[in-house]
């Protein structure tokens, strides 16, 4: 590892640690995994995660405040999507490692 790379690791490690803290809850991790595949409504995520509507909404609010997801308002429905392609890459990598 080069000194330049070491500096990047030192700079980014607190950011990545916060991300992993967010991912540490199984239901938040599931939501991000499902959103990495496509956009979903709260109702869809509720069925997929087997959580209540209020729990899913609370998880989404947390993920939105962390900058991981964004919502699209479409008439009555709010669809959620991943906000950052880095998160999609991470979720895809986790899926490949642990789910295949």
PDB file of N, CA and C in Angstrom:
ATOM      1  N   UNK A   1       0.846  -1.170   0.000  1.00  0.00           N
ATOM      2  CA  UNK A   1       0.000   0.000   0.000  1.00  0.00           C
ATOM      3  C   UNK A   1       0.895   1.237   0.000  1.00  0.00           C
ATOM      4  N   UNK A   2       0.561   2.160  -0.872  1.00  0.00           N
ATOM      5  CA  UNK A   2       1.335   3.398  -0.972  1.00  0.00           C
ATOM      6  C   UNK A   2       0.902   4.375   0.125  1.00  0.00           C
ATOM      7  N   UNK A   3       1.786   5.328   0.436  1.00  0.00           N
ATOM      8  CA  UNK A   3       1.484   6.347   1.441  1.00  0.00           C
ATOM      9  C   UNK A   3       0.220   7.108   1.050  1.00  0.00           C
ATOM     10  N   UNK A   4       0.092   7.419  -0.224  1.00  0.00           N
ATOM     11  CA  UNK A   4      -1.077   8.137  -0.728  1.00  0.00           C
ATOM     12  C   UNK A   4      -2.359   7.345  -0.450  1.00  0.00           C
ATOM     13  N   UNK A   5      -2.294   6.031  -0.658  1.00  0.00           N
ATOM     14  CA  UNK A   5      -3.446   5.169  -0.390  1.00  0.00           C
ATOM     15  C   UNK A   5      -3.753   5.124   1.104  1.00  0.00           C
ATOM     16  N   UNK A   6      -2.712   5.084   1.913  1.00  0.00           N
ATOM     17  CA  UNK A   6      -2.880   5.070   3.360  1.00  0.00           C
ATOM     18  C   UNK A   6      -3.618   6.318   3.821  1.00  0.00           C
ATOM     19  N   UNK A   7      -3.277   7.453   3.267  1.00  0.00           N
ATOM     20  CA  UNK A   7      -3.947   8.703   3.618  1.00  0.00           C
ATOM     21  C   UNK A   7      -5.428   8.643   3.262  1.00  0.00           C
ATOM     22  N   UNK A   8      -5.743   8.046   2.114  1.00  0.00           N
ATOM     23  CA  UNK A   8      -7.149   7.898   1.715  1.00  0.00           C
ATOM     24  C   UNK A   8      -7.898   7.017   2.703  1.00  0.00           C
ATOM     25  N   UNK A   9      -7.254   5.928   3.109  1.00  0.00           N
ATOM     26  CA  UNK A   9      -7.885   5.017   4.069  1.00  0.00           C
ATOM     27  C   UNK A   9      -8.155   5.745   5.382  1.00  0.00           C
ATOM     28  N   UNK A  10      -7.170   6.489   5.854  1.00  0.00           N
ATOM     29  CA  UNK A  10      -7.337   7.221   7.106  1.00  0.00           C
ATOM     30  C   UNK A  10      -8.458   8.261   7.011  1.00  0.00           C
ATOM     31  N   UNK A  11      -8.557   8.890   5.857  1.00  0.00           N
ATOM     32  CA  UNK A  11      -9.582   9.915   5.664  1.00  0.00           C
ATOM     33  C   UNK A  11     -10.979   9.303   5.531  1.00  0.00           C
ATOM     34  N   UNK A  12     -11.091   8.192   4.814  1.00  0.00           N
ATOM     35  CA  UNK A  12     -12.400   7.607   4.509  1.00  0.00           C
ATOM     36  C   UNK A  12     -12.920   6.663   5.586  1.00  0.00           C
ATOM     37  N   UNK A  13     -12.062   6.131   6.423  1.00  0.00           N
ATOM     38  CA  UNK A  13     -12.502   5.111   7.380  1.00  0.00           C
ATOM     39  C   UNK A  13     -13.632   5.570   8.310  1.00  0.00           C
ATOM     40  N   UNK A  14     -13.636   6.800   8.814  1.00  0.00           N
ATOM     41  CA  UNK A  14     -14.782   7.206   9.643  1.00  0.00           C
ATOM     42  C   UNK A  14     -16.100   7.243   8.854  1.00  0.00           C
ATOM     43  N   UNK A  15     -16.022   7.633   7.598  1.00  0.00           N
ATOM     44  CA  UNK A  15     -17.215   7.686   6.749  1.00  0.00           C
ATOM     45  C   UNK A  15     -17.750   6.275   6.509  1.00  0.00           C
ATOM     46  N   UNK A  16     -16.850   5.359   6.197  1.00  0.00           N
ATOM     47  CA  UNK A  16     -17.246   3.973   5.939  1.00  0.00           C
ATOM     48  C   UNK A  16     -17.762   3.328   7.226  1.00  0.00           C
ATOM     49  N   UNK A  17     -17.156   3.641   8.354  1.00  0.00           N
ATOM     50  CA  UNK A  17     -17.620   3.097   9.637  1.00  0.00           C
ATOM     51  C   UNK A  17     -19.056   3.539   9.924  1.00  0.00           C
ATOM     52  N   UNK A  18     -19.371   4.788   9.641  1.00  0.00           N
ATOM     53  CA  UNK A  18     -20.750   5.277   9.820  1.00  0.00           C
ATOM     54  C   UNK A  18     -21.712   4.541   8.899  1.00  0.00           C
ATOM     55  N   UNK A  19     -21.295   4.313   7.673  1.00  0.00           N
ATOM     56  CA  UNK A  19     -22.128   3.571   6.723  1.00  0.00           C
ATOM     57  C   UNK A  19     -22.395   2.164   7.246  1.00  0.00           C
ATOM     58  N   UNK A  20     -21.354   1.489   7.724  1.00  0.00           N
ATOM     59  CA  UNK A  20     -21.529   0.134   8.241  1.00  0.00           C
ATOM     60  C   UNK A  20     -22.411   0.120   9.493  1.00  0.00           C
ATOM     61  N   UNK A  21     -22.353   1.184  10.277  1.00  0.00           N
ATOM     62  CA  UNK A  21     -23.238   1.278  11.432  1.00  0.00           C
ATOM     63  C   UNK A  21     -24.696   1.335  10.966  1.00  0.00           C
ATOM     64  N   UNK A  22     -24.944   2.089   9.902  1.00  0.00           N
ATOM     65  CA  UNK A  22     -26.288   2.169   9.334  1.00  0.00           C
ATOM     66  C   UNK A  22     -26.712   0.814   8.784  1.00  0.00           C
ATOM     67  N   UNK A  23     -25.799   0.106   8.147  1.00  0.00           N
ATOM     68  CA  UNK A  23     -26.100  -1.197   7.556  1.00  0.00           C
ATOM     69  C   UNK A  23     -26.214  -2.305   8.602  1.00  0.00           C
ATOM     70  N   UNK A  24     -25.861  -2.014   9.844  1.00  0.00           N
ATOM     71  CA  UNK A  24     -25.806  -3.066  10.861  1.00  0.00           C
ATOM     72  C   UNK A  24     -27.174  -3.596  11.274  1.00  0.00           C
ATOM     73  N   UNK A  25     -28.243  -2.885  10.966  1.00  0.00           N
ATOM     74  CA  UNK A  25     -29.581  -3.388  11.282  1.00  0.00           C
ATOM     75  C   UNK A  25     -30.072  -4.240  10.111  1.00  0.00           C
ATOM     76  N   UNK A  26     -30.466  -5.484  10.365  1.00  0.00           N
ATOM     77  CA  UNK A  26     -30.860  -6.378   9.267  1.00  0.00           C
ATOM     78  C   UNK A  26     -31.976  -5.820   8.369  1.00  0.00           C
ATOM     79  N   UNK A  27     -32.943  -5.144   8.938  1.00  0.00           N
ATOM     80  CA  UNK A  27     -34.055  -4.639   8.115  1.00  0.00           C
ATOM     81  C   UNK A  27     -33.613  -3.470   7.228  1.00  0.00           C
ATOM     82  N   UNK A  28     -32.744  -2.597   7.745  1.00  0.00           N
ATOM     83  CA  UNK A  28     -32.212  -1.520   6.898  1.00  0.00           C
ATOM     84  C   UNK A  28     -31.387  -2.107   5.769  1.00  0.00           C
ATOM     85  N   UNK A  29     -30.618  -3.136   6.080  1.00  0.00           N
ATOM     86  CA  UNK A  29     -29.819  -3.813   5.068  1.00  0.00           C
ATOM     87  C   UNK A  29     -30.723  -4.438   4.004  1.00  0.00           C
ATOM     88  N   UNK A  30     -31.813  -5.069   4.428  1.00  0.00           N
ATOM     89  CA  UNK A  30     -32.767  -5.652   3.480  1.00  0.00           C
ATOM     90  C   UNK A  30     -33.372  -4.586   2.576  1.00  0.00           C
ATOM     91  N   UNK A  31     -33.770  -3.475   3.166  1.00  0.00           N
ATOM     92  CA  UNK A  31     -34.370  -2.391   2.386  1.00  0.00           C
ATOM     93  C   UNK A  31     -33.389  -1.906   1.323  1.00  0.00           C
ATOM     94  N   UNK A  32     -32.150  -1.685   1.703  1.00  0.00           N
ATOM     95  CA  UNK A  32     -31.151  -1.234   0.732  1.00  0.00           C
ATOM     96  C   UNK A  32     -30.921  -2.275  -0.352  1.00  0.00           C
ATOM     97  N   UNK A  33     -30.936  -3.531   0.035  1.00  0.00           N
ATOM     98  CA  UNK A  33     -30.767  -4.603  -0.945  1.00  0.00           C
ATOM     99  C   UNK A  33     -31.913  -4.576  -1.957  1.00  0.00           C
ATOM    100  N   UNK A  34     -33.148  -4.477  -1.474  1.00  0.00           N
ATOM    101  CA  UNK A  34     -34.302  -4.442  -2.375  1.00  0.00           C
ATOM    102  C   UNK A  34     -34.277  -3.199  -3.260  1.00  0.00           C
ATOM    103  N   UNK A  35     -33.850  -2.076  -2.694  1.00  0.00           N
ATOM    104  CA  UNK A  35     -33.793  -0.844  -3.480  1.00  0.00           C
ATOM    105  C   UNK A  35     -32.656  -0.869  -4.500  1.00  0.00           C
ATOM    106  N   UNK A  36     -31.662  -1.708  -4.265  1.00  0.00           N
ATOM    107  CA  UNK A  36     -30.571  -1.814  -5.244  1.00  0.00           C
ATOM    108  C   UNK A  36     -31.059  -2.503  -6.516  1.00  0.00           C
ATOM    109  N   UNK A  37     -32.158  -3.237  -6.402  1.00  0.00           N
ATOM    110  CA  UNK A  37     -32.727  -3.936  -7.560  1.00  0.00           C
ATOM    111  C   UNK A  37     -33.661  -3.037  -8.360  1.00  0.00           C
ATOM    112  N   UNK A  38     -34.465  -2.230  -7.639  1.00  0.00           N
ATOM    113  CA  UNK A  38     -35.380  -1.292  -8.301  1.00  0.00           C
ATOM    114  C   UNK A  38     -36.040  -0.394  -7.252  1.00  0.00           C
ATOM    115  N   UNK A  39     -36.748   0.624  -7.712  1.00  0.00           N
ATOM    116  CA  UNK A  39     -37.498   1.513  -6.827  1.00  0.00           C
ATOM    117  C   UNK A  39     -38.652   0.741  -6.206  1.00  0.00           C
ATOM    118  N   UNK A  40     -39.030   1.156  -4.974  1.00  0.00           N
ATOM    119  CA  UNK A  40     -40.160   0.512  -4.301  1.00  0.00           C
ATOM    120  C   UNK A  40     -40.932   1.534  -3.476  1.00  0.00           C
ATOM    121  N   UNK A  41     -42.214   1.239  -3.276  1.00  0.00           N
ATOM    122  CA  UNK A  41     -43.046   2.034  -2.368  1.00  0.00           C
ATOM    123  C   UNK A  41     -42.881   1.476  -0.954  1.00  0.00           C
ATOM    124  N   UNK A  42     -43.384   2.225   0.020  1.00  0.00           N
ATOM    125  CA  UNK A  42     -43.356   1.762   1.404  1.00  0.00           C
ATOM    126  C   UNK A  42     -44.131   0.453   1.526  1.00  0.00           C
ATOM    127  N   UNK A  43     -45.296   0.381   0.877  1.00  0.00           N
ATOM    128  CA  UNK A  43     -46.115  -0.828   0.933  1.00  0.00           C
ATOM    129  C   UNK A  43     -45.397  -2.054   0.388  1.00  0.00           C
ATOM    130  N   UNK A  44     -44.687  -1.875  -0.712  1.00  0.00           N
ATOM    131  CA  UNK A  44     -43.924  -2.993  -1.277  1.00  0.00           C
ATOM    132  C   UNK A  44     -42.821  -3.436  -0.322  1.00  0.00           C
ATOM    133  N   UNK A  45     -42.116  -2.462   0.241  1.00  0.00           N
ATOM    134  CA  UNK A  45     -41.038  -2.783   1.174  1.00  0.00           C
ATOM    135  C   UNK A  45     -41.591  -3.413   2.454  1.00  0.00           C
ATOM    136  N   UNK A  46     -42.776  -2.992   2.850  1.00  0.00           N
ATOM    137  CA  UNK A  46     -43.439  -3.559   4.019  1.00  0.00           C
ATOM    138  C   UNK A  46     -43.650  -5.067   3.817  1.00  0.00           C
ATOM    139  N   UNK A  47     -44.162  -5.439   2.662  1.00  0.00           N
ATOM    140  CA  UNK A  47     -44.388  -6.860   2.360  1.00  0.00           C
ATOM    141  C   UNK A  47     -43.067  -7.619   2.241  1.00  0.00           C
ATOM    142  N   UNK A  48     -42.102  -7.018   1.579  1.00  0.00           N
ATOM    143  CA  UNK A  48     -40.830  -7.708   1.337  1.00  0.00           C
ATOM    144  C   UNK A  48     -40.050  -7.953   2.632  1.00  0.00           C
ATOM    145  N   UNK A  49     -40.081  -6.985   3.544  1.00  0.00           N
ATOM    146  CA  UNK A  49     -39.307  -7.089   4.782  1.00  0.00           C
ATOM    147  C   UNK A  49     -40.108  -7.689   5.932  1.00  0.00           C
ATOM    148  N   UNK A  50     -41.421  -7.833   5.736  1.00  0.00           N
ATOM    149  CA  UNK A  50     -42.321  -8.327   6.776  1.00  0.00           C
ATOM    150  C   UNK A  50     -42.277  -7.443   8.020  1.00  0.00           C
ATOM    151  N   UNK A  51     -42.202  -6.135   7.779  1.00  0.00           N
ATOM    152  CA  UNK A  51     -42.246  -5.132   8.840  1.00  0.00           C
ATOM    153  C   UNK A  51     -43.556  -4.358   8.732  1.00  0.00           C
ATOM    154  N   UNK A  52     -43.893  -3.651   9.783  1.00  0.00           N
ATOM    155  CA  UNK A  52     -45.070  -2.794   9.728  1.00  0.00           C
ATOM    156  C   UNK A  52     -44.768  -1.554   8.881  1.00  0.00           C
ATOM    157  N   UNK A  53     -45.823  -0.889   8.458  1.00  0.00           N
ATOM    158  CA  UNK A  53     -45.674   0.328   7.654  1.00  0.00           C
ATOM    159  C   UNK A  53     -44.884   1.387   8.430  1.00  0.00           C
ATOM    160  N   UNK A  54     -45.175   1.504   9.727  1.00  0.00           N
ATOM    161  CA  UNK A  54     -44.476   2.519  10.518  1.00  0.00           C
ATOM    162  C   UNK A  54     -42.990   2.190  10.667  1.00  0.00           C
ATOM    163  N   UNK A  55     -42.660   0.902  10.801  1.00  0.00           N
ATOM    164  CA  UNK A  55     -41.248   0.513  10.897  1.00  0.00           C
ATOM    165  C   UNK A  55     -40.511   0.824   9.597  1.00  0.00           C
ATOM    166  N   UNK A  56     -41.123   0.457   8.465  1.00  0.00           N
ATOM    167  CA  UNK A  56     -40.491   0.708   7.168  1.00  0.00           C
ATOM    168  C   UNK A  56     -40.297   2.203   6.972  1.00  0.00           C
ATOM    169  N   UNK A  57     -41.322   2.985   7.301  1.00  0.00           N
ATOM    170  CA  UNK A  57     -41.219   4.443   7.165  1.00  0.00           C
ATOM    171  C   UNK A  57     -40.098   4.994   8.033  1.00  0.00           C
ATOM    172  N   UNK A  58     -39.979   4.466   9.234  1.00  0.00           N
ATOM    173  CA  UNK A  58     -38.918   4.915  10.145  1.00  0.00           C
ATOM    174  C   UNK A  58     -37.536   4.560   9.586  1.00  0.00           C
ATOM    175  N   UNK A  59     -37.398   3.334   9.063  1.00  0.00           N
ATOM    176  CA  UNK A  59     -36.127   2.937   8.464  1.00  0.00           C
ATOM    177  C   UNK A  59     -35.790   3.816   7.261  1.00  0.00           C
ATOM    178  N   UNK A  60     -36.788   4.078   6.418  1.00  0.00           N
ATOM    179  CA  UNK A  60     -36.552   4.905   5.229  1.00  0.00           C
ATOM    180  C   UNK A  60     -36.171   6.328   5.609  1.00  0.00           C
ATOM    181  N   UNK A  61     -36.815   6.855   6.644  1.00  0.00           N
ATOM    182  CA  UNK A  61     -36.477   8.203   7.103  1.00  0.00           C
ATOM    183  C   UNK A  61     -35.022   8.254   7.559  1.00  0.00           C
ATOM    184  N   UNK A  62     -34.599   7.230   8.273  1.00  0.00           N
ATOM    185  CA  UNK A  62     -33.213   7.142   8.734  1.00  0.00           C
ATOM    186  C   UNK A  62     -32.249   7.043   7.546  1.00  0.00           C
ATOM    187  N   UNK A  63     -32.585   6.180   6.592  1.00  0.00           N
ATOM    188  CA  UNK A  63     -31.729   6.009   5.415  1.00  0.00           C
ATOM    189  C   UNK A  63     -31.685   7.274   4.560  1.00  0.00           C
ATOM    190  N   UNK A  64     -32.806   7.974   4.515  1.00  0.00           N
ATOM    191  CA  UNK A  64     -32.865   9.236   3.760  1.00  0.00           C
ATOM    192  C   UNK A  64     -32.007  10.301   4.444  1.00  0.00           C
ATOM    193  N   UNK A  65     -32.075  10.356   5.770  1.00  0.00           N
ATOM    194  CA  UNK A  65     -31.275  11.365   6.494  1.00  0.00           C
ATOM    195  C   UNK A  65     -29.779  11.076   6.389  1.00  0.00           C
ATOM    196  N   UNK A  66     -29.433   9.803   6.192  1.00  0.00           N
ATOM    197  CA  UNK A  66     -28.026   9.419   5.996  1.00  0.00           C
ATOM    198  C   UNK A  66     -27.567   9.658   4.563  1.00  0.00           C
ATOM    199  N   UNK A  67     -28.514  10.048   3.682  1.00  0.00           N
ATOM    200  CA  UNK A  67     -28.161  10.323   2.292  1.00  0.00           C
ATOM    201  C   UNK A  67     -28.052   9.077   1.427  1.00  0.00           C
ATOM    202  N   UNK A  68     -28.639   7.972   1.888  1.00  0.00           N
ATOM    203  CA  UNK A  68     -28.534   6.714   1.151  1.00  0.00           C
ATOM    204  C   UNK A  68     -29.692   6.481   0.192  1.00  0.00           C
ATOM    205  N   UNK A  69     -30.863   7.008   0.522  1.00  0.00           N
ATOM    206  CA  UNK A  69     -32.028   6.841  -0.349  1.00  0.00           C
ATOM    207  C   UNK A  69     -32.679   8.198  -0.592  1.00  0.00           C
ATOM    208  N   UNK A  70     -33.446   8.251  -1.671  1.00  0.00           N
ATOM    209  CA  UNK A  70     -34.241   9.439  -1.958  1.00  0.00           C
ATOM    210  C   UNK A  70     -35.631   8.982  -2.364  1.00  0.00           C
ATOM    211  N   UNK A  71     -36.593   9.890  -2.258  1.00  0.00           N
ATOM    212  CA  UNK A  71     -37.957   9.519  -2.625  1.00  0.00           C
ATOM    213  C   UNK A  71     -38.400  10.291  -3.849  1.00  0.00           C
ATOM    214  N   UNK A  72     -39.262   9.645  -4.606  1.00  0.00           N
ATOM    215  CA  UNK A  72     -39.873  10.240  -5.787  1.00  0.00           C
ATOM    216  C   UNK A  72     -41.360  10.279  -5.507  1.00  0.00           C
ATOM    217  N   UNK A  73     -41.941  11.453  -5.538  1.00  0.00           N
ATOM    218  CA  UNK A  73     -43.376  11.572  -5.291  1.00  0.00           C
ATOM    219  C   UNK A  73     -44.093  11.440  -6.626  1.00  0.00           C
ATOM    220  N   UNK A  74     -44.955  10.440  -6.697  1.00  0.00           N
ATOM    221  CA  UNK A  74     -45.680  10.109  -7.918  1.00  0.00           C
ATOM    222  C   UNK A  74     -47.169  10.041  -7.586  1.00  0.00           C
ATOM    223  N   UNK A  75     -47.831  11.197  -7.643  1.00  0.00           N
ATOM    224  CA  UNK A  75     -49.241  11.238  -7.255  1.00  0.00           C
ATOM    225  C   UNK A  75     -49.388  10.919  -5.782  1.00  0.00           C
ATOM    226  N   UNK A  76     -50.150   9.865  -5.475  1.00  0.00           N
ATOM    227  CA  UNK A  76     -50.359   9.443  -4.089  1.00  0.00           C
ATOM    228  C   UNK A  76     -49.172   8.651  -3.535  1.00  0.00           C
ATOM    229  N   UNK A  77     -48.381   8.112  -4.436  1.00  0.00           N
ATOM    230  CA  UNK A  77     -47.327   7.189  -4.010  1.00  0.00           C
ATOM    231  C   UNK A  77     -45.981   7.881  -3.877  1.00  0.00           C
ATOM    232  N   UNK A  78     -45.218   7.375  -2.925  1.00  0.00           N
ATOM    233  CA  UNK A  78     -43.826   7.793  -2.771  1.00  0.00           C
ATOM    234  C   UNK A  78     -42.987   6.566  -3.038  1.00  0.00           C
ATOM    235  N   UNK A  79     -42.180   6.670  -4.050  1.00  0.00           N
ATOM    236  CA  UNK A  79     -41.288   5.571  -4.409  1.00  0.00           C
ATOM    237  C   UNK A  79     -39.896   5.929  -3.905  1.00  0.00           C
ATOM    238  N   UNK A  80     -39.210   4.949  -3.407  1.00  0.00           N
ATOM    239  CA  UNK A  80     -37.874   5.162  -2.876  1.00  0.00           C
ATOM    240  C   UNK A  80     -36.849   4.488  -3.772  1.00  0.00           C
ATOM    241  N   UNK A  81     -35.688   5.119  -3.849  1.00  0.00           N
ATOM    242  CA  UNK A  81     -34.600   4.606  -4.665  1.00  0.00           C
ATOM    243  C   UNK A  81     -33.279   4.878  -3.957  1.00  0.00           C
ATOM    244  N   UNK A  82     -32.239   4.153  -4.371  1.00  0.00           N
ATOM    245  CA  UNK A  82     -30.913   4.447  -3.840  1.00  0.00           C
ATOM    246  C   UNK A  82     -30.455   5.777  -4.404  1.00  0.00           C
ATOM    247  N   UNK A  83     -29.812   6.547  -3.568  1.00  0.00           N
ATOM    248  CA  UNK A  83     -29.380   7.882  -3.976  1.00  0.00           C
ATOM    249  C   UNK A  83     -27.987   7.881  -4.606  1.00  0.00           C
ATOM    250  N   UNK A  84     -27.171   6.925  -4.229  1.00  0.00           N
ATOM    251  CA  UNK A  84     -25.767   6.932  -4.614  1.00  0.00           C
ATOM    252  C   UNK A  84     -25.399   5.603  -5.273  1.00  0.00           C
ATOM    253  N   UNK A  85     -24.738   5.662  -6.409  1.00  0.00           N
ATOM    254  CA  UNK A  85     -24.322   4.452  -7.118  1.00  0.00           C
ATOM    255  C   UNK A  85     -23.312   3.634  -6.317  1.00  0.00           C
ATOM    256  N   UNK A  86     -22.562   4.289  -5.429  1.00  0.00           N
ATOM    257  CA  UNK A  86     -21.622   3.550  -4.586  1.00  0.00           C
ATOM    258  C   UNK A  86     -22.363   2.550  -3.708  1.00  0.00           C
ATOM    259  N   UNK A  87     -23.517   2.955  -3.207  1.00  0.00           N
ATOM    260  CA  UNK A  87     -24.317   2.069  -2.353  1.00  0.00           C
ATOM    261  C   UNK A  87     -24.832   0.893  -3.178  1.00  0.00           C
ATOM    262  N   UNK A  88     -25.241   1.165  -4.409  1.00  0.00           N
ATOM    263  CA  UNK A  88     -25.703   0.084  -5.281  1.00  0.00           C
ATOM    264  C   UNK A  88     -24.573  -0.912  -5.536  1.00  0.00           C
ATOM    265  N   UNK A  89     -23.378  -0.415  -5.794  1.00  0.00           N
ATOM    266  CA  UNK A  89     -22.229  -1.298  -6.003  1.00  0.00           C
ATOM    267  C   UNK A  89     -21.953  -2.133  -4.751  1.00  0.00           C
ATOM    268  N   UNK A  90     -22.023  -1.480  -3.591  1.00  0.00           N
ATOM    269  CA  UNK A  90     -21.783  -2.185  -2.335  1.00  0.00           C
ATOM    270  C   UNK A  90     -22.834  -3.268  -2.113  1.00  0.00           C
ATOM    271  N   UNK A  91     -24.098  -2.943  -2.344  1.00  0.00           N
ATOM    272  CA  UNK A  91     -25.172  -3.919  -2.149  1.00  0.00           C
ATOM    273  C   UNK A  91     -25.023  -5.086  -3.128  1.00  0.00           C
ATOM    274  N   UNK A  92     -24.642  -4.792  -4.353  1.00  0.00           N
ATOM    275  CA  UNK A  92     -24.417  -5.855  -5.339  1.00  0.00           C
ATOM    276  C   UNK A  92     -23.263  -6.753  -4.919  1.00  0.00           C
ATOM    277  N   UNK A  93     -22.201  -6.150  -4.389  1.00  0.00           N
ATOM    278  CA  UNK A  93     -21.054  -6.938  -3.926  1.00  0.00           C
ATOM    279  C   UNK A  93     -21.457  -7.820  -2.739  1.00  0.00           C
ATOM    280  N   UNK A  94     -22.211  -7.256  -1.800  1.00  0.00           N
ATOM    281  CA  UNK A  94     -22.676  -8.049  -0.660  1.00  0.00           C
ATOM    282  C   UNK A  94     -23.578  -9.186  -1.109  1.00  0.00           C
ATOM    283  N   UNK A  95     -24.424  -8.912  -2.088  1.00  0.00           N
ATOM    284  CA  UNK A  95     -25.305  -9.949  -2.623  1.00  0.00           C
ATOM    285  C   UNK A  95     -24.486 -11.083  -3.239  1.00  0.00           C
ATOM    286  N   UNK A  96     -23.491 -10.717  -4.032  1.00  0.00           N
ATOM    287  CA  UNK A  96     -22.634 -11.739  -4.671  1.00  0.00           C
ATOM    288  C   UNK A  96     -21.899 -12.579  -3.643  1.00  0.00           C
ATOM    289  N   UNK A  97     -21.390 -11.930  -2.601  1.00  0.00           N
ATOM    290  CA  UNK A  97     -20.608 -12.646  -1.589  1.00  0.00           C
ATOM    291  C   UNK A  97     -21.480 -13.526  -0.702  1.00  0.00           C
ATOM    292  N   UNK A  98     -22.626 -13.008  -0.260  1.00  0.00           N
ATOM    293  CA  UNK A  98     -23.412 -13.698   0.755  1.00  0.00           C
ATOM    294  C   UNK A  98     -24.695 -14.378   0.278  1.00  0.00           C
ATOM    295  N   UNK A  99     -25.165 -14.053  -0.893  1.00  0.00           N
ATOM    296  CA  UNK A  99     -26.478 -14.571  -1.315  1.00  0.00           C
ATOM    297  C   UNK A  99     -26.440 -15.485  -2.530  1.00  0.00           C
ATOM    298  N   UNK A 100     -25.296 -15.681  -3.122  1.00  0.00           N
ATOM    299  CA  UNK A 100     -25.232 -16.562  -4.280  1.00  0.00           C
ATOM    300  C   UNK A 100     -24.538 -17.847  -3.973  1.00  0.00           C
TER     301      UNK A 100
END
